[in-house]
């Protein structure tokens, strides 16, 4: 365990460079008290939801300065739950502050946030502006909005808030799409599967297998506008969000045309990806094909799952990354100009590095603090793996850690990253954040029909970084959607965004992290969600910098 100075919120010192660690990440879930086993409720009937979940969240629910953990649970779609299983989702409080030791306590029962259902994903955001982060949980079945009461408990306010959705929902994101100062809610839905219309599907060998989404009709997403009084209005029709449909799995917020308004990029499974461009009048226009991000460069609609936004080449704009099915390879869309992207998956080495895997949770993060954004991908198949035939759960794959080589190519460094990075499991959700407040980004990882993993970052130890927490007046207190540019002495600036979205079924730490790449911080320029800009010069490496508007 790394030495922690959590009570003072100190991050790793930026002095001498230590020798590289023998492993880049290690799993500390069990030793820190984070014990959880996902139960997909495998029935033998090959119901599609069994193979898809589940997600997770990193968020500070008690406002004590450290990240707590929310894990989404499944259940049998038919029959009884396994003996000894604690049913429902679980909430774990991080005891790092004030104890100084990274340990977790299961506070689910007291919190009231342990929804029992067939869980899929979770989104985080302070929808009512009281300063406490709330939870929106998606399910195969009715979704749930939990209001954080600020006293360690949550209240189910789904019905009174008007955000019920009985369809099979997947990823969701809080986003202030109309820039009125409060957080709205965007929810993806998958297909019209139900137990009543369940179809029998087969592998090429004739064995029973899970269906692809092409066996069912795709459905539309939902957009709920925050009315500022604790209620939302479903504006899916008037906003035009329901004018195109697809089996949606991943959502990331970006600004594709540089107009300062949030756009929505959706990864669809076996259908064209969608780019919803904000028209600033409460409506959206789908422009994925026109922008070059609907299909891969060979004109294929791939099986998009997880998705992420980030400036991988440090040219000052955000690029888009989508992970796909085995034998498709991931897709990297580099932004060339506003509303113009190019597929550079092959040129950057990402397609061959990911070709053998089915990706789900993913995001950009600078794990080694060299100033370039790297990638982690949670992998796990959704149909029978030929080489695993005869095994009890033949969907296991190895996850991937991809190192950014100066913004030009990526190298798969998984094999040298340590035992935790080489586990072969059926991974799904991934949330990214500084779980131990030491100045680097760790990974919370969920497995379908397997244990939770907490991958502690060892590669960033002792290397200089800057961590920022943004705060602003109003309901969007933690400034979701703000664009942050770090100026470095004698080096190009770095771009990040305040977000909890991206990945797959999961919610991330909203704090902003920069690896300095050997440089020194000069200033930070923040473009707040309403378009106002401020420049801050009192930025210190090695500690958490709180920037208030």
C-alpha positions as MATLAB code, in Angstrom:
seq = 'XXXXXXXXXXXXXXXXXXXXXXXXXXXXXXXXXXXXXXXXXXXXXXXXXXXXXXXXXXXXXXXXXXXXXXXXXXXXXXXXXXXXXXXXXXXXXXXXXXXXXXXXXXXXXXXXXXXXXXXXXXXXXXXXXXXXXXXXXXXXXXXXXXXXXXXXXXXXXXXXXXXXXXXXXXXXXXXXXXXXXXXXXXXXXXXXXXXXXXXXXXXXXXXXXXXXXXXXXXXXXXXXXXXXXXXXXXXXXXXXXXXXXXXXXXXXXXXXXXXXXXXXXXXXXXXXXXXXXXXXXXXXXXXXXXXXXXXXXXXXXXXXXXXXXXXXXXXXXXXXXXXXXXXXXXXXXXXXXXXXXXXXXXXXXXXXXXXXXXXXXXXXXXXXXXXXXXXXXXXXXXXXXXXXXXXXXXXXXXXXXXXXXXXXXXXXXXXXXXXXXXXXXXXXXXXXXXXXXXXXXXXXXXXXXXXXXXXXXXXXXXXXXXXXXXXXXXXXXXXXXXXXXXXXXXXXXXXXXXXXXXXXXXXXXXXXXXXXXXXXXXXXXXXXXXXXXXXXXXXXXXXXXXXXX';
ca = [
       0.000    0.000    0.000;
       1.269    3.404   -0.875;
       1.958    5.843    1.918;
      -1.033    8.169    2.124;
      -1.280   11.675    3.485;
      -4.992   11.797    2.986;
      -6.144   13.926    5.876;
      -4.345   16.896    4.396;
      -5.348   15.858    0.874;
      -1.708   15.787   -0.104;
      -0.776   14.059   -3.312;
       2.453   12.359   -4.244;
       5.529   14.530   -4.006;
       7.045   15.771   -7.229;
      10.693   15.509   -6.298;
      13.113   12.824   -7.476;
      12.096   10.217  -10.060;
      12.000    6.743   -8.514;
      12.880    3.569  -10.329;
       9.988    2.212  -12.427;
       7.846   -0.254  -10.437;
       7.993   -3.940  -11.271;
       4.218   -3.826  -11.780;
       2.229   -0.853  -13.011;
      -1.046   -1.764  -11.268;
      -2.047   -4.150   -8.510;
      -5.442   -5.344   -7.321;
      -6.155   -4.168   -3.757;
      -9.927   -4.730   -3.671;
     -10.027   -7.571   -1.161;
      -7.336   -6.211    1.171;
      -9.109   -2.850    1.338;
     -12.464   -4.436    2.222;
     -14.035   -4.087   -1.204;
     -15.553   -7.563   -1.450;
     -18.267   -8.065   -4.053;
     -19.277  -10.796   -6.491;
     -21.447   -9.967   -9.474;
     -24.330  -12.376  -10.065;
     -25.729  -12.347  -13.615;
     -28.350  -14.972  -12.795;
     -27.289  -17.363  -15.536;
     -30.343  -19.486  -16.289;
     -29.305  -21.714  -19.165;
     -31.840  -19.914  -21.340;
     -29.228  -17.402  -22.611;
     -31.264  -14.318  -21.806;
     -29.367  -11.333  -23.260;
     -29.157   -9.204  -20.061;
     -27.178  -11.982  -18.346;
     -24.047  -11.282  -20.375;
     -24.149   -7.459  -20.486;
     -23.762   -6.094  -16.928;
     -22.723   -4.526  -14.782;
     -21.304   -1.078  -14.012;
     -19.883    0.937  -11.127;
     -19.281    4.469   -9.852;
     -16.559    6.402   -8.072;
     -18.065    9.396   -6.247;
     -17.733   11.244   -2.959;
     -21.226   10.721   -1.539;
     -20.420   12.090    1.941;
     -18.282   15.076    0.842;
     -15.338   14.077    3.018;
     -12.739   14.369    0.254;
     -12.263   10.739   -0.792;
     -13.971    8.568   -3.393;
     -16.605    6.082   -2.342;
     -17.740    3.110   -4.435;
     -21.117    2.071   -5.826;
     -21.458   -1.358   -7.438;
     -24.403   -2.499   -9.532;
     -25.700   -6.033   -9.007;
     -27.686   -8.455  -11.141;
     -30.072  -11.182  -10.029;
     -31.746  -14.267  -11.473;
     -34.356  -13.342  -14.045;
     -36.147  -16.506  -13.032;
     -35.982  -18.459   -9.800;
     -34.308  -17.720   -6.465;
     -31.062  -15.898   -5.764;
     -28.011  -17.941   -4.686;
     -27.872  -18.765   -0.981;
     -25.849  -16.286    1.059;
     -25.955  -13.534   -1.563;
     -26.593  -10.010   -0.306;
     -29.163   -8.910   -2.884;
     -29.093   -5.564   -4.592;
     -26.521   -2.902   -5.381;
     -23.870   -2.065   -2.780;
     -22.478    1.225   -1.471;
     -19.015    1.237    0.144;
     -17.761    4.220    2.142;
     -14.076    5.041    1.788;
     -12.458    5.479    5.232;
      -9.303    7.117    3.869;
     -10.350   10.404    5.433;
      -9.844   10.823    8.305;
      -8.199    7.452    9.060;
      -5.330    7.815    6.550;
      -5.826    4.191    5.517;
      -7.583    3.039    2.361;
     -10.345    0.771    3.645;
     -13.988    0.394    2.673;
     -17.078   -0.146    4.814;
     -20.299   -1.531    3.354;
     -22.963    1.060    4.291;
     -25.662   -0.142    1.901;
     -28.366   -0.944    4.405;
     -28.064    2.323    6.289;
     -27.835    4.355    3.077;
     -31.013    3.020    1.503;
     -29.323    2.947   -1.928;
     -29.242   -0.832   -2.355;
     -31.780   -1.152   -5.132;
     -32.783   -4.759   -5.800;
     -33.359   -5.333   -9.490;
     -31.561   -6.465  -12.592;
     -28.939   -3.738  -12.557;
     -27.012   -2.362  -15.514;
     -25.328    1.012  -14.953;
     -25.069    4.135  -12.844;
     -24.660    7.883  -13.445;
     -23.651   10.483  -10.848;
     -24.456   14.170  -10.531;
     -25.946   16.733   -8.151;
     -29.284   17.179   -9.901;
     -30.927   19.320   -7.184;
     -28.014   21.630   -6.397;
     -27.759   20.848   -2.683;
     -24.027   20.088   -2.855;
     -24.383   16.301   -2.560;
     -23.951   13.879   -5.460;
     -27.015   11.849   -6.441;
     -27.296    8.491   -8.216;
     -29.263    7.373  -11.240;
     -29.316    3.585  -11.628;
     -30.254    1.933  -14.921;
     -31.774   -1.522  -15.090;
     -33.291   -4.186  -17.236;
     -36.580   -2.898  -15.937;
     -37.468    0.286  -14.094;
     -34.646    2.788  -13.484;
     -34.119    4.497  -10.131;
     -33.108    8.035   -9.098;
     -31.617    8.241   -5.604;
     -31.512   11.682   -4.004;
     -28.565   12.117   -1.657;
     -29.947   13.459    1.622;
     -26.548   14.690    2.847;
     -26.657   12.604    6.016;
     -25.357    9.320    4.621;
     -28.765    8.229    3.333;
     -30.519    8.269   -0.035;
     -34.209    8.495   -0.976;
     -35.799    6.923   -4.040;
     -37.420    9.910   -5.793;
     -37.839    8.341   -9.224;
     -41.587    8.772   -9.533;
     -41.850   12.309   -8.186;
     -38.846   13.381  -10.272;
     -40.435   12.034  -13.460;
     -37.495    9.929  -14.675;
     -39.045    6.492  -14.700;
     -38.165    4.319  -17.667;
     -39.347    0.730  -17.889;
     -37.211   -0.184  -20.893;
     -33.827   -1.907  -20.881;
     -31.553    1.051  -20.113;
     -27.767    0.947  -20.198;
     -25.438    3.948  -19.855;
     -26.647    7.346  -18.639;
     -25.074   10.752  -18.084;
     -25.917   13.974  -16.276;
     -25.274   16.931  -18.600;
     -26.417   20.553  -18.683;
     -27.416   20.420  -22.353;
     -29.399   23.695  -22.265;
     -26.795   25.604  -20.200;
     -29.387   26.833  -17.707;
     -27.218   25.893  -14.738;
     -28.768   22.596  -13.657;
     -28.014   19.040  -14.703;
     -30.285   17.271  -17.171;
     -30.285   13.508  -17.710;
     -29.537   11.543  -20.893;
     -30.344    7.814  -20.823;
     -29.494    5.175  -23.418;
     -31.784    2.234  -24.085;
     -30.712   -0.976  -25.778;
     -33.246   -3.235  -27.562;
     -36.862   -4.325  -27.042;
     -35.873   -7.656  -25.470;
     -38.182   -9.192  -22.865;
     -38.563  -12.631  -21.365;
     -41.723  -13.015  -23.432;
     -40.085  -12.278  -26.804;
     -36.813  -14.086  -25.978;
     -35.341  -15.881  -29.010;
     -33.181  -18.969  -29.170;
     -29.834  -18.242  -30.839;
     -26.924  -20.510  -31.698;
     -23.180  -20.429  -32.276;
     -21.862  -21.457  -35.736;
     -21.214  -24.898  -34.232;
     -24.893  -25.337  -33.409;
     -24.517  -24.800  -29.665;
     -26.855  -22.477  -27.751;
     -25.395  -19.001  -27.431;
     -26.399  -15.435  -26.643;
     -28.149  -13.496  -29.400;
     -26.708  -10.356  -30.945;
     -28.817   -7.174  -30.762;
     -29.774   -7.709  -34.408;
     -32.244  -10.323  -33.179;
     -34.381   -7.539  -31.651;
     -35.592   -4.077  -32.584;
     -33.472   -1.131  -31.487;
     -35.102    1.575  -29.369;
     -34.606    5.288  -28.796;
     -32.736    7.118  -26.050;
     -34.390    9.400  -23.484;
     -33.591   13.009  -22.592;
     -34.976   14.488  -19.384;
     -34.785   18.259  -18.867;
     -34.238   19.406  -15.301;
     -37.012   21.838  -14.356;
     -35.155   23.151  -11.316;
     -37.815   22.145   -8.811;
     -36.806   18.546   -8.181;
     -38.628   17.367  -11.272;
     -37.649   16.535  -14.841;
     -39.620   16.741  -18.085;
     -39.198   14.099  -20.778;
     -38.133   16.138  -23.826;
     -37.049   13.202  -25.981;
     -39.536   14.146  -28.708;
     -39.252   17.925  -28.723;
     -35.436   17.752  -28.561;
     -35.419   15.301  -31.509;
     -33.325   12.809  -29.520;
     -35.845   10.099  -30.398;
     -35.649   10.801  -34.150;
     -32.935    8.138  -34.537;
     -32.663    4.843  -32.762;
     -29.975    2.308  -32.046;
     -28.917   -0.310  -29.504;
     -27.110    2.248  -27.345;
     -24.419    1.151  -24.898;
     -21.891    3.978  -24.406;
     -22.276    7.739  -23.988;
     -19.684   10.494  -23.855;
     -20.139   14.269  -23.872;
     -17.993   16.373  -26.193;
     -18.050   19.655  -28.126;
     -17.725   18.527  -31.712;
     -18.163   21.958  -33.323;
     -16.439   24.195  -30.753;
     -19.526   26.299  -30.067;
     -19.307   25.824  -26.299;
     -22.467   23.708  -26.087;
     -22.349   20.008  -25.098;
     -22.886   17.438  -27.845;
     -23.624   13.756  -27.217;
     -21.764   10.863  -28.837;
     -23.408    7.432  -28.601;
     -21.807    4.049  -29.265;
     -24.363    1.664  -30.769;
     -24.004   -2.097  -30.809;
     -24.005   -3.363  -34.463;
     -25.468   -0.083  -35.752;
     -24.125    3.311  -36.808;
     -22.849    5.424  -33.921;
     -24.719    8.681  -33.353;
     -23.412   12.205  -32.862;
     -26.137   14.416  -31.441;
     -25.087   18.012  -32.172;
     -26.599   20.587  -29.846;
     -28.441   23.259  -31.832;
     -28.543   25.572  -28.743;
     -32.343   25.959  -28.959;
     -33.259   22.832  -26.991;
     -32.996   20.525  -29.992;
     -30.335   18.195  -31.386;
     -29.445   17.117  -34.903;
     -27.855   13.734  -35.567;
     -24.687   14.256  -37.646;
     -22.559   11.165  -37.081;
     -22.243   10.331  -40.784;
     -21.466   13.906  -41.796;
     -18.769   14.198  -39.130;
     -17.189   10.850  -39.999;
     -17.881    9.088  -36.685;
     -20.846    6.857  -37.570;
     -18.803    4.071  -39.187;
     -15.218    2.873  -39.269;
     -13.001    3.822  -42.205;
     -14.046    0.659  -44.047;
     -17.704    1.691  -43.851;
     -18.750   -0.803  -41.192;
     -21.174   -0.325  -38.331;
     -19.311   -2.082  -35.553;
     -20.474   -3.399  -32.207;
     -19.795   -0.241  -30.187;
     -19.771   -0.708  -26.428;
     -17.596    1.626  -24.348;
     -16.711    5.125  -25.513;
     -14.429    7.955  -24.377;
     -13.468   11.533  -25.273;
      -9.950   12.916  -24.897;
      -7.144   14.842  -26.593;
      -4.766   11.938  -27.234;
      -2.411   13.885  -29.531;
      -2.301   17.130  -27.487;
      -3.426   19.263  -30.423;
      -6.052   21.116  -28.394;
      -9.251   19.304  -29.371;
     -11.052   16.182  -28.232;
     -10.866   12.911  -30.140;
     -13.353   10.015  -29.866;
     -12.603    6.394  -29.007;
     -14.971    3.415  -29.277;
     -14.360   -0.219  -28.345;
     -15.973   -2.982  -30.367;
     -16.390   -6.725  -30.786;
     -13.723   -9.408  -31.166;
     -12.317   -9.393  -34.723;
     -13.440   -5.803  -35.272;
     -10.843   -3.823  -33.341;
     -11.348   -0.549  -31.508;
     -11.953    2.685  -33.427;
     -10.098    5.950  -32.814;
     -11.560    9.017  -34.500;
      -9.026   11.856  -34.518;
     -10.589   15.292  -34.831;
      -9.123   17.208  -37.754;
     -11.397   20.277  -37.535;
     -14.789   21.157  -36.045;
     -17.256   18.454  -37.162;
     -14.559   16.579  -39.106;
     -12.996   13.335  -37.798;
     -10.715   10.706  -39.331;
     -10.442    7.042  -38.372;
      -6.790    6.524  -37.363;
      -7.204    3.161  -35.660;
      -4.872    1.357  -38.016;
      -2.263    4.124  -38.234;
      -1.973    4.362  -34.435;
      -1.738    0.600  -33.911;
      -4.993    0.412  -31.980;
      -6.866   -1.843  -34.360;
      -4.330   -4.702  -34.317;
      -3.812   -4.302  -30.553;
      -7.534   -4.690  -29.858;
      -8.593   -7.003  -32.691;
      -8.734  -10.155  -30.572;
     -10.882   -8.690  -27.807;
     -14.396   -7.445  -27.053;
     -14.089   -4.138  -25.216;
     -16.467   -2.563  -22.706;
     -15.350   -0.097  -20.015;
     -12.661    2.315  -21.216;
     -11.326    5.821  -20.785;
      -8.374    8.089  -21.461;
      -6.015    8.652  -18.522;
      -2.324    9.467  -18.157;
      -1.307    6.568  -15.940;
       2.453    7.289  -16.055;
       2.317   11.124  -16.026;
       4.261   11.590  -19.264;
       1.771   14.193  -20.507;
      -0.034   11.926  -22.998;
      -3.359   10.179  -22.457;
      -3.206    6.379  -22.350;
      -6.050    3.866  -22.561;
      -7.398    1.060  -20.426;
      -9.950   -1.361  -21.882;
     -12.036   -3.842  -19.891;
     -12.472   -6.905  -22.116;
     -14.839   -9.855  -22.071;
     -16.691  -11.736  -24.800;
     -20.483  -11.837  -25.238;
     -20.664  -15.017  -27.302;
     -18.922  -18.347  -26.882;
     -15.118  -18.247  -27.283;
     -14.019  -21.162  -29.438;
     -10.843  -21.769  -27.444;
     -12.848  -21.867  -24.182;
     -15.409  -24.422  -25.347;
     -16.364  -26.787  -22.538;
     -15.510  -24.360  -19.742;
     -18.274  -23.193  -17.366;
     -18.245  -19.544  -18.516;
     -16.486  -19.403  -21.915;
     -16.330  -15.605  -22.279;
     -13.121  -14.707  -20.435;
     -10.553  -12.356  -21.952;
      -7.547  -10.360  -20.785;
      -7.881   -6.615  -20.255;
      -5.646   -4.129  -22.066;
      -3.389   -1.251  -21.024;
      -2.304    0.768  -24.045;
       0.533    3.273  -23.697;
       0.444    6.457  -25.780;
       3.761    6.871  -27.592;
       3.892   10.642  -28.005;
       0.466   11.090  -29.569;
       1.303    8.998  -32.648;
       1.012    5.301  -31.796;
      -0.072    3.047  -28.952;
       1.775    0.079  -27.477;
       0.114   -2.762  -25.597;
       2.011   -2.881  -22.285;
      -0.452   -5.198  -20.520;
       1.933   -8.142  -20.266;
       4.501   -6.085  -18.312;
       1.949   -4.217  -16.179;
       1.680   -6.839  -13.435;
      -0.509   -9.791  -12.500;
      -3.628   -7.665  -11.923;
      -3.566   -6.444  -15.507;
      -3.237   -9.996  -16.816;
      -6.211  -11.572  -15.097;
      -8.478  -13.375  -17.559;
     -12.065  -12.563  -16.638;
     -15.313  -11.290  -18.174;
     -14.781   -7.589  -17.493;
     -17.430   -4.953  -18.069;
     -17.615   -1.653  -16.177;
     -14.611    0.561  -15.457;
     -14.528    3.795  -13.459;
     -11.436    5.988  -13.249;
     -10.310    8.197  -10.364;
      -7.750    8.866   -7.661;
      -9.077    6.429   -5.086;
      -6.226    6.929   -2.599;
      -5.586   10.668   -3.123;
      -1.945   10.179   -4.070;
      -2.068   12.087   -7.357;
      -2.509    9.337   -9.945;
      -5.524    7.623  -11.490;
      -6.660    4.208  -10.284;
      -9.278    1.933  -11.874;
     -12.397    0.388  -10.366;
     -13.246   -2.652  -12.495;
     -16.325   -4.879  -12.481;
     -16.595   -8.380  -13.855;
     -19.661  -10.148  -15.154;
     -20.117  -13.239  -12.989;
     -16.932  -12.371  -11.109;
     -15.356  -10.255   -8.357;
     -14.784   -6.518   -8.283;
     -11.200   -5.341   -8.808;
      -9.560   -2.162   -7.575;
      -6.433   -1.546   -9.639;
      -4.049    0.668   -7.695;
      -1.774    2.752   -9.911;
       1.903    2.251   -9.091;
       3.301    3.737  -12.298;
       2.570    7.322  -11.313;
       4.351    7.181   -7.958;
       6.626   10.153   -7.422;
       6.069   11.587  -10.912;
       4.737   15.157  -11.035;
       1.051   15.713  -11.635;
      -1.653   18.286  -11.045;
      -5.083   17.423   -9.661;
      -7.922   19.949   -9.835;
     -11.343   20.118   -8.230;
     -13.668   22.695   -9.755;
     -16.542   24.350   -7.914;
     -19.022   26.984   -9.048;
     -22.195   28.616   -7.722;
     -25.546   27.181   -8.700;
     -26.879   23.709   -9.187;
     -24.025   22.351  -11.289;
     -21.728   22.853   -8.313;
     -18.939   20.566   -9.534;
     -18.858   22.137  -13.015;
     -19.598   19.057  -15.133;
     -18.781   19.950  -18.719;
     -16.104   22.554  -17.964;
     -13.076   22.504  -20.296;
      -9.722   22.868  -18.533;
      -6.447   23.821  -20.203;
      -3.173   23.463  -18.298;
      -0.351   25.755  -19.430;
       3.152   24.365  -18.848;
       6.468   26.176  -18.757;
       8.146   25.742  -22.146;
       5.788   22.913  -23.198;
       2.482   22.671  -25.099;
      -0.713   23.057  -23.053;
      -2.859   20.075  -22.099;
      -6.654   19.822  -22.444;
      -9.037   17.966  -20.137;
     -12.756   18.101  -19.349;
     -14.677   17.817  -16.084;
     -16.778   14.716  -16.570;
     -18.264   11.672  -14.927;
     -19.539   10.185  -18.224;
     -17.664    7.904  -20.708;
     -16.667    4.249  -20.301;
     -19.492    1.679  -20.102;
     -22.323    1.658  -17.524;
     -20.037    3.564  -15.136;
     -19.341    6.977  -13.582;
     -15.913    8.542  -13.023;
     -14.192   10.856  -10.559;
     -15.051   14.445  -11.644;
     -11.683   15.793  -10.501;
      -9.321   16.687  -13.340;
      -5.879   15.075  -13.559;
      -2.812   16.124  -15.551;
       0.471   14.295  -15.817;
       3.073   16.996  -16.337;
       5.457   15.105  -18.613;
       8.482   16.636  -16.904;
       7.147   20.184  -17.186;
       6.031   22.654  -14.564;
       2.526   24.107  -14.252;
       2.255   27.743  -15.297;
      -1.483   28.427  -15.206;
      -4.876   26.830  -15.701;
      -7.563   28.295  -17.956;
     -11.100   27.124  -17.198;
     -13.981   27.503  -19.627;
     -16.956   27.078  -17.310;
     -20.127   25.311  -18.519;
     -21.858   28.644  -19.219;
     -18.993   29.806  -21.466;
     -17.225   32.143  -19.032;
     -13.435   31.846  -18.834;
     -11.033   32.322  -15.938;
      -7.278   31.954  -15.634;
      -5.623   30.688  -12.425;
      -1.898   31.022  -11.786;
      -1.604   29.705   -8.225;
      -1.375   26.055   -9.296;
       0.756   23.644   -7.296;
       1.885   20.189   -8.362;
       1.651   17.475   -5.748;
      -1.557   18.659   -4.054;
      -5.244   19.012   -4.792;
      -5.983   22.467   -6.229;
      -9.543   23.665   -5.643;
     -10.608   26.221   -8.258;
     -13.708   28.254   -7.487;
     -15.419   30.632   -9.859;
];
